[in-house]
Short mmCIF file of N, CA and C in Angstrom, two decimals:
data_model
loop_
_atom_site.label_atom_id
_atom_site.label_comp_id
_atom_site.label_asym_id
_atom_site.label_seq_id
_atom_site.Cartn_x
_atom_site.Cartn_y
_atom_site.Cartn_z
N MET Z 5 7.52 2.44 -28.07
CA MET Z 5 8.45 3.48 -26.52
C MET Z 5 9.56 2.83 -26.61
N LYS Z 6 10.14 3.61 -25.74
CA LYS Z 6 11.77 2.53 -25.87
C LYS Z 6 11.99 3.41 -24.61
N ILE Z 7 13.07 3.04 -24.27
CA ILE Z 7 14.10 2.79 -22.53
C ILE Z 7 15.16 3.95 -23.48
N VAL Z 8 14.78 5.24 -21.76
CA VAL Z 8 15.71 5.99 -21.81
C VAL Z 8 16.72 5.86 -21.02
N SER Z 9 17.31 5.07 -20.36
CA SER Z 9 17.79 4.96 -19.10
C SER Z 9 17.02 3.63 -18.18
N THR Z 10 18.19 2.97 -18.17
CA THR Z 10 18.05 1.92 -16.70
C THR Z 10 18.76 2.04 -15.79
N ASN Z 11 17.99 1.90 -14.63
CA ASN Z 11 18.48 2.48 -13.04
C ASN Z 11 18.79 1.03 -12.54
N ILE Z 12 20.01 1.75 -11.23
CA ILE Z 12 20.06 0.35 -10.70
C ILE Z 12 20.57 1.36 -9.25
N GLY Z 13 19.85 0.77 -7.77
CA GLY Z 13 20.54 1.35 -6.94
C GLY Z 13 21.19 0.72 -5.58
N GLU Z 14 21.69 1.30 -4.82
CA GLU Z 14 22.19 0.97 -4.00
C GLU Z 14 21.60 1.35 -2.61
N ARG Z 15 21.77 0.24 -1.12
CA ARG Z 15 21.45 -0.12 0.06
C ARG Z 15 21.81 1.44 0.35
N LYS Z 16 20.99 2.25 0.78
CA LYS Z 16 21.63 3.35 1.51
C LYS Z 16 20.97 3.39 2.90
N GLU Z 17 21.97 4.43 4.04
CA GLU Z 17 21.02 4.14 5.33
C GLU Z 17 21.24 5.85 5.29
N VAL Z 18 19.86 6.07 5.38
CA VAL Z 18 19.49 7.73 5.75
C VAL Z 18 19.09 7.70 7.26
N ILE Z 19 18.93 9.51 7.87
CA ILE Z 19 18.46 9.56 9.24
C ILE Z 19 17.16 10.32 8.80
N TRP Z 20 16.15 10.24 8.83
CA TRP Z 20 14.93 10.62 8.67
C TRP Z 20 13.96 10.81 10.07
N GLU Z 21 13.75 11.99 10.38
CA GLU Z 21 13.17 12.35 12.22
C GLU Z 21 13.70 11.16 12.99
N ASN Z 22 15.23 11.56 13.21
CA ASN Z 22 15.89 10.80 13.78
C ASN Z 22 16.01 9.55 13.48
N ILE Z 23 15.54 8.56 13.42
CA ILE Z 23 15.38 7.00 12.79
C ILE Z 23 16.03 7.00 11.52
N LYS Z 24 17.25 5.75 11.83
CA LYS Z 24 17.68 5.63 10.74
C LYS Z 24 17.11 4.42 9.75
N VAL Z 25 17.15 5.11 8.82
CA VAL Z 25 15.82 4.26 7.33
C VAL Z 25 17.67 3.08 6.52
N VAL Z 26 16.76 2.45 5.99
CA VAL Z 26 17.57 2.06 4.55
C VAL Z 26 16.56 1.84 3.93
N THR Z 27 17.22 2.04 2.32
CA THR Z 27 16.62 2.44 1.05
C THR Z 27 17.18 2.32 0.24
N GLY Z 28 16.62 1.75 -1.01
CA GLY Z 28 17.13 1.44 -2.47
C GLY Z 28 16.88 2.72 -2.76
N ILE Z 29 15.72 3.42 -2.72
CA ILE Z 29 15.10 4.57 -4.11
C ILE Z 29 16.60 5.40 -4.39
N PHE Z 30 17.57 5.39 -3.91
CA PHE Z 30 17.89 5.96 -4.62
C PHE Z 30 18.61 4.91 -5.92
N LYS Z 31 18.35 5.62 -7.31
CA LYS Z 31 18.62 4.65 -7.98
C LYS Z 31 19.37 6.09 -9.20
N PHE Z 32 20.45 5.36 -9.63
CA PHE Z 32 20.69 6.00 -10.82
C PHE Z 32 21.19 5.81 -12.17
N PRO Z 33 21.42 6.01 -13.35
CA PRO Z 33 21.33 5.37 -14.36
C PRO Z 33 22.54 4.46 -14.98
N MET Z 34 22.58 3.22 -15.56
CA MET Z 34 23.54 2.42 -15.86
C MET Z 34 23.95 2.96 -17.29
N ASP Z 35 25.02 2.55 -17.71
CA ASP Z 35 25.91 2.71 -18.78
C ASP Z 35 25.80 1.04 -19.22
N LYS Z 36 25.19 0.08 -18.86
CA LYS Z 36 25.51 -1.15 -19.71
C LYS Z 36 24.23 -1.83 -19.32
N PRO Z 37 24.31 -2.84 -19.98
CA PRO Z 37 22.50 -3.87 -20.19
C PRO Z 37 22.44 -4.08 -18.55
N VAL Z 38 21.02 -4.52 -18.19
CA VAL Z 38 21.38 -4.57 -16.81
C VAL Z 38 20.05 -5.64 -16.91
N PHE Z 39 20.23 -6.90 -16.17
CA PHE Z 39 19.21 -8.40 -16.53
C PHE Z 39 18.20 -7.91 -15.51
N LEU Z 40 16.68 -7.80 -15.76
CA LEU Z 40 15.66 -7.82 -15.12
C LEU Z 40 15.33 -9.64 -15.01
N ASP Z 41 15.23 -9.86 -13.39
CA ASP Z 41 15.25 -11.68 -13.19
C ASP Z 41 13.54 -11.61 -12.71
N THR Z 42 13.37 -12.96 -12.40
CA THR Z 42 11.49 -12.64 -11.63
C THR Z 42 11.33 -12.34 -10.88
N GLU Z 43 12.04 -11.53 -9.81
CA GLU Z 43 11.61 -10.65 -8.06
C GLU Z 43 12.48 -8.89 -8.32
N ASP Z 44 13.38 -9.25 -9.41
CA ASP Z 44 14.03 -7.74 -9.69
C ASP Z 44 14.87 -7.75 -10.86
N VAL Z 45 15.67 -6.34 -10.51
CA VAL Z 45 16.25 -6.23 -11.30
C VAL Z 45 17.54 -6.66 -10.82
N LYS Z 46 19.11 -7.58 -11.34
CA LYS Z 46 19.47 -8.28 -10.63
C LYS Z 46 20.91 -6.76 -10.54
N GLY Z 47 21.04 -7.21 -9.46
CA GLY Z 47 22.11 -6.00 -8.55
C GLY Z 47 22.07 -4.73 -8.25
N ASP Z 48 20.12 -4.70 -8.63
CA ASP Z 48 19.24 -3.48 -7.69
C ASP Z 48 19.42 -3.76 -6.09
N ALA Z 49 19.79 -3.08 -5.12
CA ALA Z 49 18.97 -3.34 -3.98
C ALA Z 49 18.06 -3.28 -3.52
N ILE Z 50 16.86 -3.60 -3.33
CA ILE Z 50 15.39 -3.99 -2.76
C ILE Z 50 15.69 -3.88 -1.08
N CYS Z 51 14.95 -3.11 -0.49
CA CYS Z 51 15.30 -3.49 1.09
C CYS Z 51 14.40 -3.15 1.90
N ASP Z 52 12.79 -2.84 0.78
CA ASP Z 52 11.77 -3.26 1.62
C ASP Z 52 10.51 -4.48 0.83
N ARG Z 53 10.65 -5.69 1.00
CA ARG Z 53 10.55 -6.19 0.53
C ARG Z 53 9.04 -6.70 0.03
N GLU Z 54 8.32 -5.70 1.31
CA GLU Z 54 6.66 -5.96 1.06
C GLU Z 54 6.13 -4.93 0.24
N ASN Z 55 6.59 -3.93 -0.35
CA ASN Z 55 6.41 -3.05 -0.74
C ASN Z 55 7.20 -3.28 -2.05
N HIS Z 56 8.08 -3.49 -2.24
CA HIS Z 56 8.75 -3.35 -3.59
C HIS Z 56 9.93 -4.82 -4.18
N GLY Z 57 9.70 -4.81 -5.23
CA GLY Z 57 10.49 -6.67 -5.62
C GLY Z 57 9.16 -7.25 -5.66
N GLY Z 58 9.36 -8.68 -6.25
CA GLY Z 58 8.47 -10.01 -5.67
C GLY Z 58 8.25 -10.43 -7.01
N ILE Z 59 7.01 -11.29 -7.31
CA ILE Z 59 6.63 -11.71 -8.74
C ILE Z 59 5.72 -10.44 -9.07
N ASN Z 60 4.67 -9.65 -8.73
CA ASN Z 60 3.71 -8.74 -9.28
C ASN Z 60 4.91 -7.78 -9.14
N GLN Z 61 6.51 -7.01 -8.24
CA GLN Z 61 6.72 -5.77 -8.78
C GLN Z 61 7.73 -5.70 -8.74
N ALA Z 62 8.32 -6.89 -9.74
CA ALA Z 62 9.13 -6.66 -10.04
C ALA Z 62 10.28 -5.93 -10.56
N ILE Z 63 10.09 -5.02 -11.75
CA ILE Z 63 10.42 -4.03 -12.51
C ILE Z 63 9.20 -2.76 -12.32
N TYR Z 64 10.09 -1.64 -11.99
CA TYR Z 64 8.92 -0.04 -11.81
C TYR Z 64 9.74 0.32 -12.70
N GLY Z 65 8.54 0.97 -13.53
CA GLY Z 65 8.92 2.22 -14.65
C GLY Z 65 8.28 3.60 -14.63
N TYR Z 66 8.95 4.44 -15.13
CA TYR Z 66 8.17 5.57 -15.58
C TYR Z 66 8.66 6.23 -16.38
N SER Z 67 7.70 7.70 -16.58
CA SER Z 67 7.25 7.79 -18.11
C SER Z 67 8.66 9.36 -17.94
N LEU Z 68 9.35 9.31 -18.97
CA LEU Z 68 10.20 10.43 -19.01
C LEU Z 68 9.50 11.52 -18.93
N LYS Z 69 8.36 11.72 -19.93
CA LYS Z 69 7.65 13.18 -19.97
C LYS Z 69 6.58 13.28 -18.64
N HIS Z 70 6.71 12.76 -17.85
CA HIS Z 70 6.77 13.26 -15.96
C HIS Z 70 7.54 13.61 -15.36
N TYR Z 71 8.46 13.60 -15.98
CA TYR Z 71 9.72 14.39 -15.14
C TYR Z 71 9.56 16.43 -15.44
N GLU Z 72 8.70 16.56 -16.77
CA GLU Z 72 8.61 17.40 -16.96
C GLU Z 72 7.50 18.51 -16.25
N TYR Z 73 6.85 17.37 -15.21
CA TYR Z 73 5.91 18.44 -14.86
C TYR Z 73 6.59 18.60 -13.12
N TRP Z 74 7.08 17.59 -13.16
CA TRP Z 74 7.79 17.36 -11.61
C TRP Z 74 8.77 18.39 -11.39
N LYS Z 75 10.08 18.81 -12.44
CA LYS Z 75 11.26 19.69 -12.70
C LYS Z 75 10.95 21.37 -12.15
N PRO Z 76 9.76 21.95 -12.39
CA PRO Z 76 8.86 23.22 -12.18
C PRO Z 76 9.24 23.40 -10.92
N LEU Z 77 8.81 22.32 -9.64
CA LEU Z 77 7.89 21.70 -8.83
C LEU Z 77 9.15 21.81 -7.92
N TYR Z 78 9.86 21.34 -8.36
CA TYR Z 78 11.41 21.33 -7.17
C TYR Z 78 12.78 21.67 -8.17
N PRO Z 79 12.90 22.49 -8.27
CA PRO Z 79 13.82 23.20 -9.24
C PRO Z 79 15.34 23.51 -8.86
N ASN Z 80 15.40 23.13 -7.42
CA ASN Z 80 16.60 22.82 -6.56
C ASN Z 80 17.18 21.16 -6.18
N LEU Z 81 16.37 20.71 -6.69
CA LEU Z 81 17.77 19.22 -6.77
C LEU Z 81 18.42 18.41 -7.84
N ASP Z 82 19.30 18.09 -7.43
CA ASP Z 82 19.98 17.63 -8.69
C ASP Z 82 19.50 16.53 -9.28
N TRP Z 83 18.89 17.18 -10.32
CA TRP Z 83 18.15 15.96 -10.98
C TRP Z 83 18.73 15.06 -11.79
N SER Z 84 18.33 13.52 -11.94
CA SER Z 84 18.80 12.43 -12.73
C SER Z 84 18.28 11.75 -12.50
N LEU Z 85 18.01 10.92 -14.16
CA LEU Z 85 17.28 9.81 -14.34
C LEU Z 85 17.15 9.09 -13.17
N GLY Z 86 16.09 8.15 -12.86
CA GLY Z 86 16.12 7.10 -11.62
C GLY Z 86 15.53 8.32 -10.48
N MET Z 87 14.91 8.77 -10.37
CA MET Z 87 15.01 9.89 -9.03
C MET Z 87 13.60 9.17 -8.42
N PHE Z 88 12.46 8.51 -9.20
CA PHE Z 88 11.56 8.20 -8.81
C PHE Z 88 12.02 6.71 -8.44
N GLY Z 89 12.66 6.15 -8.10
CA GLY Z 89 13.28 5.37 -7.66
C GLY Z 89 12.75 3.79 -9.44
N GLU Z 90 12.96 4.16 -10.22
CA GLU Z 90 11.90 3.62 -11.20
C GLU Z 90 13.34 2.62 -11.93
N ASN Z 91 13.22 1.31 -11.96
CA ASN Z 91 14.43 0.51 -12.63
C ASN Z 91 14.51 1.18 -14.30
N LEU Z 92 13.73 1.53 -15.47
CA LEU Z 92 13.56 1.86 -16.20
C LEU Z 92 12.58 3.26 -16.81
N THR Z 93 13.11 3.78 -17.01
CA THR Z 93 12.49 5.38 -17.45
C THR Z 93 12.68 4.93 -18.76
N ILE Z 94 11.04 5.33 -18.92
CA ILE Z 94 10.61 4.63 -20.12
C ILE Z 94 10.53 6.57 -21.26
N ASP Z 95 10.20 6.47 -22.35
CA ASP Z 95 10.15 7.47 -22.79
C ASP Z 95 8.41 8.64 -22.53
N ASN Z 96 7.31 7.36 -22.72
CA ASN Z 96 6.27 7.77 -22.69
C ASN Z 96 5.46 7.00 -22.68
N LEU Z 97 5.69 6.67 -21.15
CA LEU Z 97 4.58 5.60 -20.53
C LEU Z 97 3.05 6.28 -19.99
N ASP Z 98 2.22 5.79 -20.29
CA ASP Z 98 0.62 6.48 -19.82
C ASP Z 98 0.39 6.06 -18.90
N GLU Z 99 -0.21 6.32 -17.86
CA GLU Z 99 -0.76 5.35 -17.09
C GLU Z 99 -2.43 5.02 -17.21
N CYS Z 100 -2.50 6.25 -17.66
CA CYS Z 100 -3.96 6.28 -18.30
C CYS Z 100 -4.72 5.51 -19.51
N ASN Z 101 -3.81 4.87 -20.68
CA ASN Z 101 -3.99 4.30 -21.15
C ASN Z 101 -2.82 2.74 -21.09
N ILE Z 102 -2.35 2.55 -19.79
CA ILE Z 102 -1.77 1.14 -19.94
C ILE Z 102 -2.64 0.46 -18.78
N HIS Z 103 -2.86 -1.07 -19.06
CA HIS Z 103 -3.84 -1.49 -18.14
C HIS Z 103 -3.11 -2.98 -18.07
N VAL Z 104 -4.05 -3.23 -16.75
CA VAL Z 104 -3.52 -4.24 -16.10
C VAL Z 104 -3.35 -5.14 -17.26
N GLY Z 105 -2.24 -6.49 -17.69
CA GLY Z 105 -2.11 -7.45 -18.11
C GLY Z 105 -1.75 -7.23 -19.34
N ASP Z 106 -1.76 -5.72 -19.90
CA ASP Z 106 -0.55 -5.48 -20.81
C ASP Z 106 0.24 -6.10 -21.12
N THR Z 107 1.13 -6.66 -21.97
CA THR Z 107 2.23 -7.68 -22.09
C THR Z 107 3.26 -6.59 -23.17
N PHE Z 108 4.36 -6.10 -22.72
CA PHE Z 108 5.54 -5.93 -23.47
C PHE Z 108 6.75 -6.74 -23.72
N LYS Z 109 7.21 -6.68 -25.10
CA LYS Z 109 8.72 -6.79 -25.13
C LYS Z 109 9.46 -6.14 -24.95
N VAL Z 110 10.55 -6.34 -24.24
CA VAL Z 110 11.70 -5.08 -24.11
C VAL Z 110 12.80 -5.62 -24.01
N GLY Z 111 13.93 -5.52 -25.46
CA GLY Z 111 15.58 -6.41 -25.03
C GLY Z 111 15.12 -8.19 -25.23
N GLU Z 112 15.43 -8.87 -24.09
CA GLU Z 112 15.76 -9.95 -24.36
C GLU Z 112 14.12 -10.35 -23.40
N ALA Z 113 13.72 -9.16 -22.58
CA ALA Z 113 12.88 -9.70 -21.61
C ALA Z 113 11.82 -9.64 -22.15
N VAL Z 114 10.82 -10.09 -21.50
CA VAL Z 114 8.59 -10.08 -21.71
C VAL Z 114 8.26 -9.77 -20.37
N LEU Z 115 7.33 -8.66 -20.41
CA LEU Z 115 6.93 -8.00 -19.41
C LEU Z 115 5.07 -7.38 -19.18
N GLU Z 116 4.49 -8.31 -18.32
CA GLU Z 116 3.24 -7.98 -18.08
C GLU Z 116 3.11 -6.67 -16.97
N VAL Z 117 2.53 -5.84 -17.32
CA VAL Z 117 1.58 -4.77 -16.06
C VAL Z 117 1.00 -5.80 -14.96
N THR Z 118 1.31 -5.04 -13.70
CA THR Z 118 0.15 -5.42 -12.74
C THR Z 118 -0.01 -4.89 -11.93
N LEU Z 119 0.60 -3.48 -11.74
CA LEU Z 119 0.61 -2.61 -9.87
C LEU Z 119 0.77 -1.22 -10.50
N GLN Z 120 0.39 -0.54 -9.81
CA GLN Z 120 0.32 0.70 -9.62
C GLN Z 120 1.47 0.66 -8.40
N ARG Z 121 2.45 2.02 -8.77
CA ARG Z 121 3.26 2.32 -7.77
C ARG Z 121 2.30 3.27 -6.29
N ASN Z 122 2.16 3.05 -4.81
CA ASN Z 122 2.18 3.38 -4.47
C ASN Z 122 3.23 4.32 -3.30
N PRO Z 123 2.95 6.11 -3.58
CA PRO Z 123 4.33 6.71 -2.93
C PRO Z 123 4.04 6.02 -1.28
N CYS Z 124 5.19 6.35 -0.55
CA CYS Z 124 5.52 6.69 0.40
C CYS Z 124 6.18 7.14 0.86
N TYR Z 125 6.95 7.87 2.35
CA TYR Z 125 8.22 8.59 2.65
C TYR Z 125 9.24 8.24 1.98
N LYS Z 126 9.20 6.87 2.02
CA LYS Z 126 10.78 7.56 0.98
C LYS Z 126 10.66 8.32 -0.36
N LEU Z 127 10.20 8.47 -0.99
CA LEU Z 127 9.79 9.20 -2.02
C LEU Z 127 10.45 10.54 -1.84
N GLY Z 128 9.48 11.24 -0.35
CA GLY Z 128 9.84 12.00 0.17
C GLY Z 128 10.82 12.22 0.44
N ILE Z 129 11.75 11.05 1.05
CA ILE Z 129 12.82 11.23 1.58
C ILE Z 129 14.00 11.96 0.25
N ARG Z 130 13.89 11.09 -0.42
CA ARG Z 130 13.86 11.55 -1.80
C ARG Z 130 14.23 12.80 -2.60
N PHE Z 131 13.04 13.05 -2.59
CA PHE Z 131 13.41 14.62 -2.50
C PHE Z 131 13.57 15.95 -1.18
N ASP Z 132 13.69 14.99 -0.33
CA ASP Z 132 14.36 15.96 0.59
C ASP Z 132 12.88 17.10 0.83
N ASP Z 133 11.78 16.43 0.47
CA ASP Z 133 10.57 17.22 0.97
C ASP Z 133 9.33 16.18 0.85
N MET Z 134 8.75 16.23 1.92
CA MET Z 134 7.35 15.30 2.29
C MET Z 134 6.37 15.74 1.72
N LYS Z 135 6.27 16.92 1.02
CA LYS Z 135 5.36 17.64 0.36
C LYS Z 135 5.90 16.31 -1.17
N ILE Z 136 6.02 16.06 -1.42
CA ILE Z 136 6.02 14.82 -2.50
C ILE Z 136 5.15 13.83 -2.20
N VAL Z 137 4.91 13.82 -1.54
CA VAL Z 137 4.00 12.34 -1.37
C VAL Z 137 2.58 12.30 -1.63
N LYS Z 138 2.36 13.39 -1.61
CA LYS Z 138 0.75 13.87 -1.09
C LYS Z 138 0.57 14.24 -2.88
N GLN Z 139 1.88 14.99 -3.03
CA GLN Z 139 1.18 15.75 -4.76
C GLN Z 139 1.35 14.64 -5.76
N PHE Z 140 2.27 13.32 -5.31
CA PHE Z 140 2.38 12.13 -6.17
C PHE Z 140 0.79 11.21 -6.06
N TRP Z 141 0.34 11.61 -5.11
CA TRP Z 141 -0.96 11.06 -4.93
C TRP Z 141 -2.23 11.71 -6.40
N ASN Z 142 -1.61 13.16 -6.05
CA ASN Z 142 -2.93 13.93 -6.39
C ASN Z 142 -2.73 13.99 -8.05
N THR Z 143 -1.40 12.95 -9.30
CA THR Z 143 -1.38 13.29 -10.08
C THR Z 143 -1.87 11.38 -10.23
N THR Z 144 -2.00 11.36 -12.04
CA THR Z 144 -2.18 10.00 -12.04
C THR Z 144 -0.95 9.33 -12.86
N PHE Z 145 0.66 9.90 -12.25
CA PHE Z 145 2.06 9.98 -12.40
C PHE Z 145 2.31 9.08 -11.63
N CYS Z 146 2.15 7.91 -10.84
CA CYS Z 146 2.20 6.75 -10.00
C CYS Z 146 3.38 5.78 -10.79
N GLY Z 147 3.22 5.60 -12.51
CA GLY Z 147 4.44 4.61 -12.62
C GLY Z 147 3.88 3.17 -13.03
N VAL Z 148 4.81 2.29 -13.11
CA VAL Z 148 3.94 1.45 -13.51
C VAL Z 148 5.05 -0.27 -12.94
N TYR Z 149 4.44 -1.10 -11.95
CA TYR Z 149 5.23 -2.62 -11.90
C TYR Z 149 4.59 -3.25 -12.89
N PHE Z 150 5.88 -4.46 -13.64
CA PHE Z 150 5.93 -5.78 -14.45
C PHE Z 150 6.12 -6.22 -13.58
N LYS Z 151 5.37 -7.37 -14.32
CA LYS Z 151 5.80 -8.91 -13.83
C LYS Z 151 6.62 -9.56 -14.93
N VAL Z 152 7.67 -10.20 -14.49
CA VAL Z 152 8.43 -10.61 -15.87
C VAL Z 152 8.27 -11.91 -16.06
N LEU Z 153 7.58 -11.60 -17.42
CA LEU Z 153 6.76 -13.55 -18.08
C LEU Z 153 8.27 -14.44 -18.40
N GLN Z 154 9.17 -13.20 -19.00
CA GLN Z 154 10.73 -14.04 -19.69
C GLN Z 154 11.64 -12.91 -19.36
N THR Z 155 12.56 -13.11 -18.34
CA THR Z 155 14.03 -13.36 -17.97
C THR Z 155 14.50 -12.61 -19.77
N GLY Z 156 15.68 -11.61 -18.59
CA GLY Z 156 16.06 -11.22 -20.04
C GLY Z 156 17.16 -9.55 -19.56
N PHE Z 157 18.50 -9.25 -20.42
CA PHE Z 157 19.19 -8.44 -20.62
C PHE Z 157 18.53 -7.25 -21.16
N VAL Z 158 18.27 -5.57 -20.57
CA VAL Z 158 17.67 -4.35 -21.58
C VAL Z 158 18.95 -3.84 -21.28
N LYS Z 159 18.74 -2.52 -22.28
CA LYS Z 159 19.59 -1.65 -22.06
C LYS Z 159 18.60 -0.13 -22.57
N THR Z 160 19.28 1.18 -22.38
CA THR Z 160 18.77 2.21 -23.21
C THR Z 160 18.84 1.88 -24.30
N GLY Z 161 17.55 2.72 -25.30
CA GLY Z 161 17.86 2.80 -26.61
C GLY Z 161 17.08 1.38 -26.94
N ASP Z 162 16.52 0.61 -26.34
CA ASP Z 162 15.81 -0.87 -26.77
C ASP Z 162 14.48 -0.55 -26.64
N ALA Z 163 13.63 -0.65 -27.64
CA ALA Z 163 12.32 -0.22 -27.82
C ALA Z 163 11.16 -0.85 -26.53
N PHE Z 164 9.96 -0.76 -26.20
CA PHE Z 164 9.26 -1.02 -25.74
C PHE Z 164 7.89 -1.50 -26.85
N VAL Z 165 8.19 -2.64 -26.29
CA VAL Z 165 6.87 -2.68 -27.83
C VAL Z 165 5.74 -3.63 -27.46
N GLN Z 166 4.81 -2.76 -27.21
CA GLN Z 166 3.59 -3.82 -26.77
C GLN Z 166 2.85 -5.33 -27.36
N ILE Z 167 3.14 -6.51 -26.71
CA ILE Z 167 2.92 -7.52 -27.89
C ILE Z 167 1.52 -8.37 -27.02
N LYS Z 168 0.61 -7.90 -26.45
CA LYS Z 168 -0.58 -8.33 -25.69
C LYS Z 168 -1.62 -7.26 -25.22
N SER Z 169 -2.29 -7.13 -25.27
CA SER Z 169 -3.56 -5.47 -25.37
C SER Z 169 -4.66 -5.87 -24.12
N CYS Z 170 -4.69 -5.62 -23.16
CA CYS Z 170 -6.17 -5.58 -21.78
C CYS Z 170 -7.04 -4.77 -22.23
N SER Z 171 -7.93 -3.86 -22.64
CA SER Z 171 -7.92 -3.00 -22.75
C SER Z 171 -9.37 -3.24 -21.79
N LYS Z 172 -10.19 -4.17 -21.85
CA LYS Z 172 -10.95 -4.25 -20.98
C LYS Z 172 -10.80 -4.22 -19.39
N ASN Z 173 -9.27 -4.16 -19.11
CA ASN Z 173 -9.28 -4.26 -17.67
C ASN Z 173 -8.60 -3.01 -17.43
N PRO Z 174 -8.79 -3.05 -15.77
CA PRO Z 174 -8.55 -1.53 -15.56
C PRO Z 174 -7.00 -1.25 -16.20
N THR Z 175 -7.31 0.73 -16.12
CA THR Z 175 -5.74 0.97 -16.16
C THR Z 175 -4.72 1.13 -14.88
N ILE Z 176 -3.73 1.49 -14.73
CA ILE Z 176 -2.82 1.84 -13.97
C ILE Z 176 -3.54 2.94 -13.43
N ALA Z 177 -3.84 3.87 -13.49
CA ALA Z 177 -4.34 5.46 -13.71
C ALA Z 177 -5.85 4.57 -12.13
N ASP Z 178 -6.61 3.90 -13.00
CA ASP Z 178 -7.35 3.46 -12.42
C ASP Z 178 -7.27 3.10 -10.99
N LEU Z 179 -6.36 1.96 -10.66
CA LEU Z 179 -5.89 1.23 -9.89
C LEU Z 179 -4.91 2.12 -8.85
N LEU Z 180 -5.14 3.38 -8.74
CA LEU Z 180 -4.34 4.64 -8.23
C LEU Z 180 -5.42 5.12 -7.76
N ALA Z 181 -6.56 5.40 -8.31
CA ALA Z 181 -7.54 6.25 -7.90
C ALA Z 181 -8.34 5.42 -7.41
N ARG Z 182 -8.64 3.90 -7.27
CA ARG Z 182 -9.03 3.41 -6.73
C ARG Z 182 -7.73 3.40 -4.70
N LYS Z 183 -6.78 3.16 -4.81
CA LYS Z 183 -6.55 3.12 -3.52
C LYS Z 183 -6.56 4.50 -3.40
N LYS Z 184 -6.52 5.61 -3.56
CA LYS Z 184 -6.59 7.04 -3.08
C LYS Z 184 -7.93 6.88 -2.14
N ILE Z 185 -9.16 6.45 -2.87
CA ILE Z 185 -10.41 5.91 -1.86
C ILE Z 185 -10.19 5.65 -0.87
N GLU Z 186 -9.42 3.46 -0.70
CA GLU Z 186 -9.46 3.44 -0.05
C GLU Z 186 -8.83 3.73 1.27
N LYS Z 187 -7.77 4.50 1.05
CA LYS Z 187 -6.59 5.20 1.67
C LYS Z 187 -7.64 6.06 2.42
N ARG Z 188 -8.79 7.03 1.58
CA ARG Z 188 -9.12 7.86 1.93
C ARG Z 188 -8.75 9.26 1.74
N MET Z 189 -7.48 9.51 0.90
CA MET Z 189 -6.90 10.75 0.87
C MET Z 189 -7.79 11.70 -0.19
#
């Protein structure tokens, strides 16, 4: 696997259902290395620290292959990498084969798999269509949150190399399925 895009967003205010919402989901590709810190990507806006950022959700990765599923469903969007709010777009990240605890070396950093991404209304804001939230829940294409074990710079083109496997642990897709049951979706 390799990184095909590093993405950062700025704090953005939008109006949703007549309420001002502050979000960092509008991320766009960077043409220079980004620094993966212990709780976030340096320079990336995180406006909801309860659900994003922090030790166990420091970095969000999403698969480039998943874009091919979504593009036909939303053909009128102005597509760019980072659309799902991911910090790292990875060429072939498969939530059905990624286990909690799996560890990867990328650039100068070392990342450990921690959690699935649970979609919220801000993804609907980004897509300008709230039906994306339910559609997202009904796939395994949730993306992966990582803990940063070793901070460092990463850039587009860096290899995403697995250095530890925890195949006895649940997959990210398993975690998403459990969360759906909890939420009765």
